Amino acid sequence: MSFPSVQDQLTVIKRGTVEIVPEDELIQKLETSKKTGKPLTIKLGCDPTRPDLHLGHSVILRKLRQFQDLGHQAILIIGDFTALIGDPSGQNKTRPPLSTEEININAKSYLDQAGKILDLDKLRIVYNSDWLGEMNFEDVIRLSSKLTVARIIERDDFSKRYNNNEPISLHEFLYPLAQGQDSVHLKSDVELGGTDQKFNLLVGRHLQQQNDQPPQVCLMMPLLVGTDGSQKMSKSYDNYIGIDENPNDMYGKVLRIPDDLIYSWYELLTDIDEKELPEYKKKAESDPRNTKHELAHHITQMYHGETAADEARRYFEQTVINKEIPDDADVLSFPPGSTHRLLDIIAQAGLTSSNGESKRLMKQGGVSLDDVKITDKNFELKIESGSEFHLKVGKRNFAILKAEN
RNA sequence: GGGGGGAUACCAAAGUGGCCAACUGGGGCAGACUGUAAAUCUGUUGGCGUAAGCCUUCGCAGGUUCGAAUCCUGCUCCCCCCA
């Protein structure tokens, strides 16, 4: 196996990376690997409690993919055993454990989605129940003796919860140990994680040293800021863009991010060449509108291809900029001569979740028929033979109403 | 084991017998403005109903009362202090 030069590898590895602990060890490992032709073992743990991957997850998955492309051995750990605990990192609550079936279903769905980013043919996939599930109580006690309480409660999320009088269950303390044990078992050279994983990654290093192994290098990626522009992308904040999301939504959502996110998204989410990044930084400031369009197109293209991305741009221009009804809007047919309350039509089309919501929207001017706002909640629509109406509810729900032929 | 405090809508947090579908803030949604946003301003934020009104909701289960988120009983969960 021949690898690119250490310098070239480093350039790729360091893109977007927040911290490498310690960097000189990484360089050493890369040098040895190049000399001996032996790939490094790169470990990434995934949490099968959340089946839906979003662009936030893609940051780290892309980093793993880069290691794959450099010729190293990527290992994806399905944390089916650690899911019994639920990673307390960044949480302010204890997580409810999932059942085994749920975890299995989620793990499968995770792989389906991660396959869009990783090279599955070269990926080694392991389940940590294979070794963690084999440990008996004595093993656990021995393992727990390797970490002090002082060390663990100095962790930000724990100390915060503790000081806020929020509950912390004892088993949550075991999470970092379990994750660290994964590193020992796999003899990993590098472990990837978000910045919120720093503590867990360092415990892995610590445990490997305790087991007379060369300690892993910890590589931290930033947490992608979500579409709201303030918090990390996360399903629970509803500021995410799913990897599986349809092209139109993906494009529209990217376009709605705050301007000052543009550059970091370019850096973390696209495969634009490192050398071109500074140029994009300038463009993001001088011409945010077009640069963001380009970003939206680029990201959509990565997951859905060129044609779909073009189509998504067109859809956006049509529906949002020109405020026209999309070509593929649902069509509802009514017998000619019949009369219907608009309220009922909206309900029938499933454009809102309740009649109350429909009434509210109408009152507030959020419902229009052929570009005319309908504010009377009792508005009745008569369908004549051959008539056609364009119905818009809220910012982006549409339907075409037609007379039956 | 003992003592004290707490559980309210998406989140935070008022309310302590009728004026409570429940103050307020955040978030969300909608409108105006825009570049698609952000910022700002406005409105809105349980369900059904054209409406009057009805139904469901304040940890869970019962009870008192004409009437309960508010009082009583039991239960569950959480936090703090002491041991």
Tab-separated table of C-alpha atoms (C1' of nucleotides) in Angstrom:
chain	number	residue	atom	x	y	z
A	1	MET	CA	0.000	0.000	0.000
A	2	SER	CA	1.442	3.352	-0.909
A	3	PHE	CA	0.247	6.479	0.742
A	4	PRO	CA	0.427	10.119	-0.262
A	5	SER	CA	3.188	12.087	1.427
A	6	VAL	CA	2.714	12.785	5.094
A	7	GLN	CA	2.440	16.472	4.342
A	8	ASP	CA	-0.303	15.931	1.777
A	9	GLN	CA	-2.152	13.633	4.132
A	10	LEU	CA	-1.947	16.210	6.883
A	11	THR	CA	-3.405	18.888	4.656
A	12	VAL	CA	-6.449	16.746	3.993
A	13	ILE	CA	-6.771	15.606	7.571
A	14	LYS	CA	-6.539	19.073	9.034
A	15	ARG	CA	-9.223	20.619	6.895
A	16	GLY	CA	-11.972	21.836	9.182
A	17	THR	CA	-10.406	20.066	12.140
A	18	VAL	CA	-10.567	21.900	15.445
A	19	GLU	CA	-7.955	20.024	17.383
A	20	ILE	CA	-5.631	17.081	17.054
A	21	VAL	CA	-4.360	15.691	20.338
A	22	PRO	CA	-1.437	15.426	20.023
A	23	GLU	CA	-0.514	16.449	16.516
A	24	ASP	CA	3.086	15.264	16.597
A	25	GLU	CA	1.926	11.758	17.455
A	26	LEU	CA	-0.294	11.814	14.419
A	27	ILE	CA	2.605	12.824	12.236
A	28	GLN	CA	4.650	10.016	13.705
A	29	LYS	CA	1.925	7.491	13.086
A	30	LEU	CA	1.545	8.692	9.526
A	31	GLU	CA	5.277	8.426	8.958
A	32	THR	CA	5.458	4.910	10.342
A	33	SER	CA	2.471	3.880	8.325
A	34	LYS	CA	3.969	5.244	5.149
A	35	LYS	CA	7.262	3.547	5.847
A	36	THR	CA	5.790	0.153	6.676
A	37	GLY	CA	2.909	0.374	4.233
A	38	LYS	CA	0.510	-0.390	7.047
A	39	PRO	CA	-2.691	1.632	7.152
A	40	LEU	CA	-3.752	3.332	10.346
A	41	THR	CA	-6.851	2.192	12.161
A	42	ILE	CA	-9.339	5.032	12.287
A	43	LYS	CA	-12.228	4.647	14.661
A	44	LEU	CA	-15.568	6.343	14.661
A	45	GLY	CA	-18.388	5.394	16.942
A	46	CYS	CA	-21.959	5.952	15.947
A	47	ASP	CA	-25.008	6.190	18.064
A	48	PRO	CA	-27.801	3.977	16.779
A	49	THR	CA	-30.395	5.702	18.938
A	50	ARG	CA	-30.911	8.367	16.305
A	51	PRO	CA	-31.679	6.803	12.971
A	52	ASP	CA	-31.788	9.988	10.945
A	53	LEU	CA	-28.505	11.370	9.756
A	54	HIS	CA	-28.174	15.021	8.934
A	55	LEU	CA	-25.498	17.292	7.567
A	56	GLY	CA	-24.090	17.682	11.065
A	57	HIS	CA	-23.225	13.988	11.112
A	58	SER	CA	-21.825	14.271	7.634
A	59	VAL	CA	-18.978	16.470	8.858
A	60	ILE	CA	-17.386	13.649	10.733
A	61	LEU	CA	-18.395	10.932	8.315
A	62	ARG	CA	-16.741	12.920	5.566
A	63	LYS	CA	-13.594	13.090	7.640
A	64	LEU	CA	-13.657	9.328	7.993
A	65	ARG	CA	-14.145	9.042	4.249
A	66	GLN	CA	-11.083	11.222	3.701
A	67	PHE	CA	-9.042	8.790	5.764
A	68	GLN	CA	-10.420	5.981	3.629
A	69	ASP	CA	-9.398	7.793	0.480
A	70	LEU	CA	-5.920	8.264	1.894
A	71	GLY	CA	-5.687	4.503	2.213
A	72	HIS	CA	-6.311	3.982	5.906
A	73	GLN	CA	-8.595	1.463	7.556
A	74	ALA	CA	-11.819	3.012	8.755
A	75	ILE	CA	-13.807	1.253	11.414
A	76	LEU	CA	-17.345	2.226	12.168
A	77	ILE	CA	-18.522	1.072	15.545
A	78	ILE	CA	-22.217	0.572	15.881
A	79	GLY	CA	-22.631	1.480	19.502
A	80	ASP	CA	-25.387	-1.002	20.140
A	81	PHE	CA	-24.121	-1.706	23.612
A	82	THR	CA	-23.319	1.849	24.609
A	83	ALA	CA	-26.784	2.785	23.378
A	84	LEU	CA	-28.025	1.098	26.525
A	85	ILE	CA	-26.512	4.037	28.337
A	86	GLY	CA	-26.991	6.854	25.896
A	87	ASP	CA	-24.131	9.264	25.511
A	88	PRO	CA	-24.490	11.975	28.121
A	89	SER	CA	-22.230	14.319	26.158
A	90	GLY	CA	-23.819	17.673	25.631
A	91	GLN	CA	-27.032	16.426	27.129
A	92	ASN	CA	-28.862	18.013	29.949
A	93	LYS	CA	-30.988	14.987	30.509
A	94	THR	CA	-30.618	11.306	31.054
A	95	ARG	CA	-31.537	9.514	27.879
A	96	PRO	CA	-34.001	6.707	27.874
A	97	PRO	CA	-32.403	3.453	26.746
A	98	LEU	CA	-33.771	1.805	23.615
A	99	SER	CA	-34.774	-1.771	23.041
A	100	THR	CA	-32.546	-4.111	21.071
A	101	GLU	CA	-34.948	-4.273	18.130
A	102	GLU	CA	-35.115	-0.517	17.887
A	103	ILE	CA	-31.350	-0.327	17.914
A	104	ASN	CA	-31.030	-2.907	15.151
A	105	ILE	CA	-33.486	-1.127	12.927
A	106	ASN	CA	-31.742	2.154	13.543
A	107	ALA	CA	-28.325	0.712	12.864
A	108	LYS	CA	-29.434	-0.549	9.503
A	109	SER	CA	-30.934	2.760	8.578
A	110	TYR	CA	-27.778	4.477	9.751
A	111	LEU	CA	-25.651	2.391	7.422
A	112	ASP	CA	-27.973	2.991	4.493
A	113	GLN	CA	-27.514	6.696	4.932
A	114	ALA	CA	-23.836	6.664	5.856
A	115	GLY	CA	-23.239	4.694	2.666
A	116	LYS	CA	-23.839	7.891	0.772
A	117	ILE	CA	-20.673	9.279	2.311
A	118	LEU	CA	-18.461	6.351	3.266
A	119	ASP	CA	-16.924	3.753	1.013
A	120	LEU	CA	-18.792	0.780	2.386
A	121	ASP	CA	-16.645	-1.729	0.504
A	122	LYS	CA	-13.600	-0.687	2.464
A	123	LEU	CA	-15.357	-0.051	5.730
A	124	ARG	CA	-15.039	-2.368	8.672
A	125	ILE	CA	-18.223	-2.403	10.701
A	126	VAL	CA	-18.270	-3.715	14.231
A	127	TYR	CA	-20.808	-3.858	17.030
A	128	ASN	CA	-19.493	-3.022	20.449
A	129	SER	CA	-21.854	-5.436	22.150
A	130	ASP	CA	-19.438	-8.088	20.804
A	131	TRP	CA	-16.873	-7.247	23.438
A	132	LEU	CA	-18.623	-4.990	25.928
A	133	GLY	CA	-21.423	-7.529	26.268
A	134	GLU	CA	-18.880	-10.164	27.255
A	135	MET	CA	-17.581	-8.233	30.229
A	136	ASN	CA	-18.645	-9.426	33.647
A	137	PHE	CA	-19.118	-7.353	36.742
A	138	GLU	CA	-15.570	-7.844	37.851
A	139	ASP	CA	-14.302	-6.558	34.523
A	140	VAL	CA	-16.497	-3.526	34.906
A	141	ILE	CA	-15.226	-2.842	38.382
A	142	ARG	CA	-11.654	-3.087	37.209
A	143	LEU	CA	-12.406	-0.800	34.336
A	144	SER	CA	-14.095	1.784	36.568
A	145	SER	CA	-11.059	1.893	38.814
A	146	LYS	CA	-9.148	3.500	35.962
A	147	LEU	CA	-11.014	6.751	36.180
A	148	THR	CA	-11.588	9.016	39.152
A	149	VAL	CA	-14.812	10.721	40.068
A	150	ALA	CA	-13.069	14.069	40.234
A	151	ARG	CA	-11.902	13.626	36.696
A	152	ILE	CA	-15.307	12.710	35.441
A	153	ILE	CA	-17.357	15.377	37.147
A	154	GLU	CA	-15.044	18.116	35.975
A	155	ARG	CA	-16.570	17.436	32.614
A	156	ASP	CA	-18.648	20.372	31.586
A	157	ASP	CA	-21.948	18.642	30.944
A	158	PHE	CA	-21.807	16.675	34.167
A	159	SER	CA	-20.797	19.580	36.338
A	160	LYS	CA	-23.503	21.740	34.813
A	161	ARG	CA	-26.165	19.195	35.470
A	162	TYR	CA	-24.830	18.606	38.925
A	163	ASN	CA	-24.832	22.289	39.792
A	164	ASN	CA	-28.299	22.751	38.368
A	165	ASN	CA	-29.634	20.037	40.628
A	166	GLU	CA	-30.388	17.858	37.641
A	167	PRO	CA	-30.159	14.117	37.960
A	168	ILE	CA	-27.148	12.189	36.763
A	169	SER	CA	-27.430	8.458	36.854
A	170	LEU	CA	-24.444	6.436	37.862
A	171	HIS	CA	-24.437	4.426	34.666
A	172	GLU	CA	-23.817	7.584	32.700
A	173	PHE	CA	-20.368	7.704	34.223
A	174	LEU	CA	-19.694	4.408	32.524
A	175	TYR	CA	-20.233	5.759	29.055
A	176	PRO	CA	-16.784	7.266	28.556
A	177	LEU	CA	-15.256	4.095	29.940
A	178	ALA	CA	-17.228	1.921	27.578
A	179	GLN	CA	-16.283	4.049	24.625
A	180	GLY	CA	-12.677	4.022	25.748
A	181	GLN	CA	-12.776	0.267	26.047
A	182	ASP	CA	-13.742	0.185	22.371
A	183	SER	CA	-10.451	1.865	21.570
A	184	VAL	CA	-8.550	-0.646	23.646
A	185	HIS	CA	-10.314	-3.537	21.967
A	186	LEU	CA	-9.762	-2.233	18.456
A	187	LYS	CA	-6.272	-0.884	19.143
A	188	SER	CA	-7.236	2.250	17.277
A	189	ASP	CA	-4.634	4.721	16.073
A	190	VAL	CA	-6.974	7.612	15.648
A	191	GLU	CA	-10.451	8.275	16.947
A	192	LEU	CA	-12.711	10.865	15.392
A	193	GLY	CA	-15.317	12.820	17.264
A	194	GLY	CA	-17.005	16.155	17.605
A	195	THR	CA	-15.564	18.693	20.005
A	196	ASP	CA	-18.177	17.580	22.517
A	197	GLN	CA	-16.523	14.159	22.441
A	198	LYS	CA	-13.161	15.377	23.667
A	199	PHE	CA	-13.465	13.889	27.095
A	200	ASN	CA	-14.613	10.521	25.795
A	201	LEU	CA	-11.813	10.415	23.255
A	202	LEU	CA	-9.227	11.261	25.881
A	203	VAL	CA	-10.499	8.488	28.121
A	204	GLY	CA	-9.836	6.099	25.250
A	205	ARG	CA	-6.275	7.357	25.118
A	206	HIS	CA	-5.922	6.990	28.839
A	207	LEU	CA	-7.254	3.421	28.871
A	208	GLN	CA	-4.987	2.366	26.038
A	209	GLN	CA	-1.996	3.640	27.983
A	210	GLN	CA	-3.183	1.696	31.011
A	211	ASN	CA	-3.219	-1.374	28.796
A	212	ASP	CA	0.274	-0.753	27.450
A	213	GLN	CA	-0.979	0.162	24.030
A	214	PRO	CA	0.202	3.090	21.976
A	215	PRO	CA	-2.463	5.691	22.712
A	216	GLN	CA	-4.795	6.844	19.979
A	217	VAL	CA	-4.680	10.307	18.520
A	218	CYS	CA	-7.893	12.236	19.132
A	219	LEU	CA	-9.185	14.255	16.255
A	220	MET	CA	-11.976	16.690	16.983
A	221	MET	CA	-14.256	18.169	14.369
A	222	PRO	CA	-16.383	21.232	15.025
A	223	LEU	CA	-20.078	20.868	15.618
A	224	LEU	CA	-21.860	22.138	12.577
A	225	VAL	CA	-24.059	25.089	13.376
A	226	GLY	CA	-27.612	24.349	12.353
A	227	THR	CA	-29.959	26.240	10.075
A	228	ASP	CA	-30.970	28.547	12.918
A	229	GLY	CA	-27.444	29.925	12.940
A	230	SER	CA	-26.953	29.572	16.660
A	231	GLN	CA	-27.089	26.031	17.972
A	232	LYS	CA	-25.398	22.883	16.798
A	233	MET	CA	-27.317	21.014	14.172
A	234	SER	CA	-29.539	18.571	15.895
A	235	LYS	CA	-32.837	16.920	15.358
A	236	SER	CA	-34.094	18.016	18.733
A	237	TYR	CA	-33.519	21.674	17.893
A	238	ASP	CA	-35.233	21.158	14.554
A	239	ASN	CA	-32.462	23.056	12.812
A	240	TYR	CA	-31.223	20.213	10.688
A	241	ILE	CA	-31.055	19.165	7.076
A	242	GLY	CA	-31.357	15.427	6.638
A	243	ILE	CA	-29.059	13.519	4.338
A	244	ASP	CA	-32.130	11.793	2.976
A	245	GLU	CA	-34.052	14.977	2.526
A	246	ASN	CA	-35.568	15.609	-0.888
A	247	PRO	CA	-33.652	17.969	-3.185
A	248	ASN	CA	-36.156	20.810	-3.028
A	249	ASP	CA	-36.211	20.971	0.738
A	250	MET	CA	-32.485	20.544	0.936
A	251	TYR	CA	-31.884	23.428	-1.421
A	252	GLY	CA	-34.428	25.651	0.278
A	253	LYS	CA	-33.120	24.942	3.738
A	254	VAL	CA	-29.511	25.629	2.823
A	255	LEU	CA	-30.573	28.874	1.284
A	256	ARG	CA	-32.255	29.932	4.492
A	257	ILE	CA	-29.174	29.712	6.670
A	258	PRO	CA	-27.776	32.971	8.032
A	259	ASP	CA	-25.094	34.526	5.864
A	260	ASP	CA	-22.251	34.137	8.303
A	261	LEU	CA	-22.596	30.379	8.167
A	262	ILE	CA	-21.848	30.192	4.468
A	263	TYR	CA	-18.113	29.818	4.688
A	264	SER	CA	-18.012	27.224	7.435
A	265	TRP	CA	-20.525	25.144	5.545
A	266	TYR	CA	-18.308	25.313	2.495
A	267	GLU	CA	-15.381	24.194	4.556
A	268	LEU	CA	-17.100	21.379	6.403
A	269	LEU	CA	-19.697	20.106	4.006
A	270	THR	CA	-18.332	20.382	0.493
A	271	ASP	CA	-15.467	18.774	-1.353
A	272	ILE	CA	-14.286	22.010	-2.870
A	273	ASP	CA	-10.510	21.984	-3.101
A	274	GLU	CA	-8.660	23.434	-0.101
A	275	LYS	CA	-6.895	25.905	-2.334
A	276	GLU	CA	-10.159	27.420	-3.480
A	277	LEU	CA	-11.608	27.856	-0.012
A	278	PRO	CA	-10.131	31.320	0.665
A	279	GLU	CA	-11.795	32.549	-2.479
A	280	TYR	CA	-15.133	31.297	-1.231
A	281	LYS	CA	-14.567	33.058	2.028
A	282	LYS	CA	-14.282	36.344	0.168
A	283	LYS	CA	-17.258	35.603	-2.009
A	284	ALA	CA	-19.393	34.721	0.981
A	285	GLU	CA	-18.809	38.211	2.326
A	286	SER	CA	-18.998	40.217	-0.863
A	287	ASP	CA	-21.859	38.372	-2.501
A	288	PRO	CA	-23.678	36.276	0.049
A	289	ARG	CA	-26.793	35.856	-2.006
A	290	ASN	CA	-25.230	34.161	-5.004
A	291	THR	CA	-22.632	32.342	-2.963
A	292	LYS	CA	-25.363	30.827	-0.874
A	293	HIS	CA	-27.230	29.753	-3.974
A	294	GLU	CA	-24.066	28.108	-5.160
A	295	LEU	CA	-23.646	26.389	-1.809
A	296	ALA	CA	-27.222	25.138	-1.838
A	297	HIS	CA	-26.722	23.813	-5.328
A	298	HIS	CA	-23.433	22.203	-4.434
A	299	ILE	CA	-24.732	20.392	-1.380
A	300	THR	CA	-27.889	19.259	-3.131
A	301	GLN	CA	-25.793	18.005	-6.012
A	302	MET	CA	-23.595	15.986	-3.663
A	303	TYR	CA	-26.537	13.992	-2.395
A	304	HIS	CA	-28.884	13.989	-5.347
A	305	GLY	CA	-26.847	14.715	-8.437
A	306	GLU	CA	-26.551	17.586	-10.855
A	307	THR	CA	-29.969	17.298	-12.486
A	308	ALA	CA	-31.864	17.213	-9.230
A	309	ALA	CA	-29.885	20.181	-7.959
A	310	ASP	CA	-30.712	22.204	-11.071
A	311	GLU	CA	-34.326	21.262	-10.686
A	312	ALA	CA	-34.276	22.248	-7.005
A	313	ARG	CA	-32.915	25.668	-7.902
A	314	ARG	CA	-35.629	26.128	-10.477
A	315	TYR	CA	-38.258	25.019	-7.965
A	316	PHE	CA	-36.991	27.507	-5.453
A	317	GLU	CA	-37.021	30.366	-7.912
A	318	GLN	CA	-40.481	29.467	-9.007
A	319	THR	CA	-42.134	29.013	-5.627
A	320	VAL	CA	-40.276	31.354	-3.333
A	321	ILE	CA	-38.858	34.105	-5.472
A	322	ASN	CA	-41.625	34.323	-8.033
A	323	LYS	CA	-44.235	33.050	-5.620
A	324	GLU	CA	-45.694	30.784	-8.253
A	325	ILE	CA	-47.257	27.437	-7.716
A	326	PRO	CA	-44.942	24.493	-8.394
A	327	ASP	CA	-45.596	22.228	-11.351
A	328	ASP	CA	-45.845	19.160	-9.212
A	329	ALA	CA	-48.352	20.528	-6.728
A	330	ASP	CA	-51.058	18.108	-5.708
A	331	VAL	CA	-54.149	18.393	-7.853
A	332	LEU	CA	-57.557	18.079	-6.286
A	333	SER	CA	-60.586	17.577	-8.479
A	334	PHE	CA	-64.108	18.636	-7.733
A	335	PRO	CA	-67.353	18.115	-9.607
A	336	PRO	CA	-68.276	21.171	-11.670
A	337	GLY	CA	-70.970	23.251	-10.100
A	338	SER	CA	-70.137	22.126	-6.586
A	339	THR	CA	-69.400	24.525	-3.761
A	340	HIS	CA	-66.887	23.916	-1.012
A	341	ARG	CA	-65.657	25.749	1.994
A	342	LEU	CA	-62.022	26.632	1.506
A	343	LEU	CA	-61.444	25.398	5.034
A	344	ASP	CA	-62.595	21.922	4.054
A	345	ILE	CA	-60.494	21.921	0.935
A	346	ILE	CA	-57.373	22.760	2.912
A	347	ALA	CA	-58.170	19.978	5.331
A	348	GLN	CA	-58.790	17.549	2.494
A	349	ALA	CA	-55.477	18.452	0.895
A	350	GLY	CA	-53.747	17.959	4.235
A	351	LEU	CA	-52.009	21.311	4.037
A	352	THR	CA	-52.419	22.089	7.739
A	353	SER	CA	-52.662	19.931	10.803
A	354	SER	CA	-56.012	21.189	12.023
A	355	ASN	CA	-58.900	23.416	11.068
A	356	GLY	CA	-57.880	25.736	13.849
A	357	GLU	CA	-54.525	26.215	12.187
A	358	SER	CA	-56.189	26.847	8.838
A	359	LYS	CA	-58.440	29.507	10.325
A	360	ARG	CA	-55.516	31.144	11.996
A	361	LEU	CA	-53.537	31.207	8.777
A	362	MET	CA	-56.460	32.673	6.878
A	363	LYS	CA	-56.967	35.348	9.465
A	364	GLN	CA	-53.319	36.280	9.211
A	365	GLY	CA	-53.227	36.456	5.463
A	366	GLY	CA	-51.341	33.219	4.982
A	367	VAL	CA	-53.834	31.661	2.599
A	368	SER	CA	-54.259	32.778	-0.942
A	369	LEU	CA	-56.184	31.637	-3.957
A	370	ASP	CA	-54.723	32.696	-7.290
A	371	ASP	CA	-52.596	35.271	-5.454
A	372	VAL	CA	-55.565	36.815	-3.692
A	373	LYS	CA	-55.452	36.578	0.072
A	374	ILE	CA	-58.501	34.915	1.527
A	375	THR	CA	-59.090	36.112	5.047
A	376	ASP	CA	-62.708	35.083	5.499
A	377	LYS	CA	-62.598	31.742	7.212
A	378	ASN	CA	-66.030	30.876	5.904
A	379	PHE	CA	-65.091	31.584	2.331
A	380	GLU	CA	-66.873	29.298	-0.086
A	381	LEU	CA	-65.442	28.358	-3.431
A	382	LYS	CA	-67.641	27.487	-6.343
A	383	ILE	CA	-66.097	25.183	-8.904
A	384	GLU	CA	-67.286	25.913	-12.423
A	385	SER	CA	-66.696	23.606	-15.294
A	386	GLY	CA	-63.177	24.148	-16.550
A	387	SER	CA	-62.101	26.306	-13.640
A	388	GLU	CA	-58.702	25.976	-11.988
A	389	PHE	CA	-57.422	27.610	-8.837
A	390	HIS	CA	-53.987	27.844	-7.333
A	391	LEU	CA	-54.080	27.496	-3.591
A	392	LYS	CA	-51.224	28.565	-1.360
A	393	VAL	CA	-51.213	27.904	2.363
A	394	GLY	CA	-48.400	29.340	4.423
A	395	LYS	CA	-45.013	29.870	2.858
A	396	ARG	CA	-44.681	26.618	1.030
A	397	ASN	CA	-47.764	24.481	0.824
A	398	PHE	CA	-49.561	24.368	-2.465
A	399	ALA	CA	-52.402	22.641	-4.235
A	400	ILE	CA	-54.152	22.998	-7.550
A	401	LEU	CA	-57.926	22.856	-7.487
A	402	LYS	CA	-59.600	21.740	-10.667
A	403	ALA	CA	-62.988	20.885	-11.991
A	404	GLU	CA	-63.362	17.255	-12.873
A	405	ASN	CA	-63.626	16.528	-16.548
B	1	G	C1'	-33.311	5.999	57.474
B	2	G	C1'	-34.923	11.345	58.830
B	3	G	C1'	-36.283	16.368	57.271
B	4	G	C1'	-37.476	19.933	53.476
B	5	G	C1'	-38.705	21.387	48.362
B	6	G	C1'	-40.721	20.254	43.571
B	7	A	C1'	-43.601	18.059	38.988
B	8	U	C1'	-47.990	23.425	34.681
B	9	A	C1'	-48.676	23.598	27.357
B	10	C	C1'	-42.497	22.630	22.559
B	11	C	C1'	-38.927	24.819	26.515
B	12	A	C1'	-38.521	28.124	30.708
B	13	A	C1'	-41.757	30.104	34.158
B	14	A	C1'	-46.478	32.604	36.653
B	15	G	C1'	-51.009	31.057	38.674
B	16	U	C1'	-52.682	28.446	44.731
B	17	G	C1'	-61.223	27.267	44.685
B	18	G	C1'	-64.839	30.388	39.900
B	19	C	C1'	-62.512	36.363	36.112
B	20	C	C1'	-57.871	29.876	33.435
B	21	A	C1'	-57.383	26.983	27.365
B	22	A	C1'	-54.182	29.120	31.750
B	23	C	C1'	-49.715	35.831	32.715
B	24	U	C1'	-44.867	36.383	30.665
B	25	G	C1'	-40.263	35.156	27.958
B	26	G	C1'	-37.928	31.909	24.374
B	27	G	C1'	-38.998	28.878	20.273
B	28	G	C1'	-42.477	27.867	16.276
B	29	C	C1'	-45.960	29.629	12.642
B	30	A	C1'	-48.059	33.738	9.624
B	31	G	C1'	-47.989	38.906	7.664
B	32	A	C1'	-45.072	43.448	6.338
B	33	C	C1'	-40.004	44.393	4.901
B	34	U	C1'	-36.034	41.633	2.138
B	35	G	C1'	-31.749	38.697	-1.090
B	36	U	C1'	-34.103	33.291	0.536
B	37	A	C1'	-32.218	34.985	5.115
B	38	A	C1'	-30.746	38.013	9.394
B	39	A	C1'	-32.476	42.419	12.010
B	40	U	C1'	-37.097	45.055	12.920
B	41	C	C1'	-42.418	45.679	13.519
B	42	U	C1'	-47.292	43.169	13.907
B	43	G	C1'	-50.321	39.064	14.748
B	44	U	C1'	-50.739	34.151	16.406
B	45	U	C1'	-49.513	29.533	19.145
B	46	G	C1'	-54.966	22.549	22.321
B	47	G	C1'	-59.191	20.125	19.349
B	48	C	C1'	-64.256	20.340	17.159
B	49	G	C1'	-67.860	23.966	15.571
B	50	U	C1'	-70.489	29.204	10.624
B	51	A	C1'	-71.617	30.627	15.560
B	52	A	C1'	-73.447	30.167	20.458
B	53	G	C1'	-70.901	26.719	22.563
B	54	C	C1'	-68.790	21.960	23.528
B	55	C	C1'	-64.606	18.604	24.465
B	56	U	C1'	-59.500	17.454	26.121
B	57	U	C1'	-55.197	19.530	28.941
B	58	C	C1'	-51.737	21.776	34.573
B	59	G	C1'	-47.090	14.161	37.112
B	60	C	C1'	-50.804	9.536	37.913
B	61	A	C1'	-55.341	7.599	40.388
B	62	G	C1'	-59.286	8.690	43.379
B	63	G	C1'	-62.191	12.213	46.619
B	64	U	C1'	-64.465	17.046	48.519
B	65	U	C1'	-67.352	20.978	46.063
B	66	C	C1'	-72.605	23.869	42.314
B	67	G	C1'	-67.429	24.556	40.530
B	68	A	C1'	-60.389	22.383	41.159
B	69	A	C1'	-54.167	23.562	37.848
B	70	U	C1'	-55.553	25.411	42.680
B	71	C	C1'	-58.342	21.786	48.705
B	72	C	C1'	-57.976	16.344	50.650
B	73	U	C1'	-56.100	11.029	50.161
B	74	G	C1'	-53.000	7.463	47.905
B	75	C	C1'	-49.263	6.582	44.229
B	76	U	C1'	-45.034	7.607	40.801
B	77	C	C1'	-40.819	10.451	39.670
B	78	C	C1'	-37.120	14.364	40.724
B	79	C	C1'	-33.992	17.789	43.739
B	80	C	C1'	-31.636	19.506	48.330
B	81	C	C1'	-29.983	18.900	53.456
B	82	C	C1'	-28.816	15.507	57.513
B	83	A	C1'	-27.349	10.250	58.587
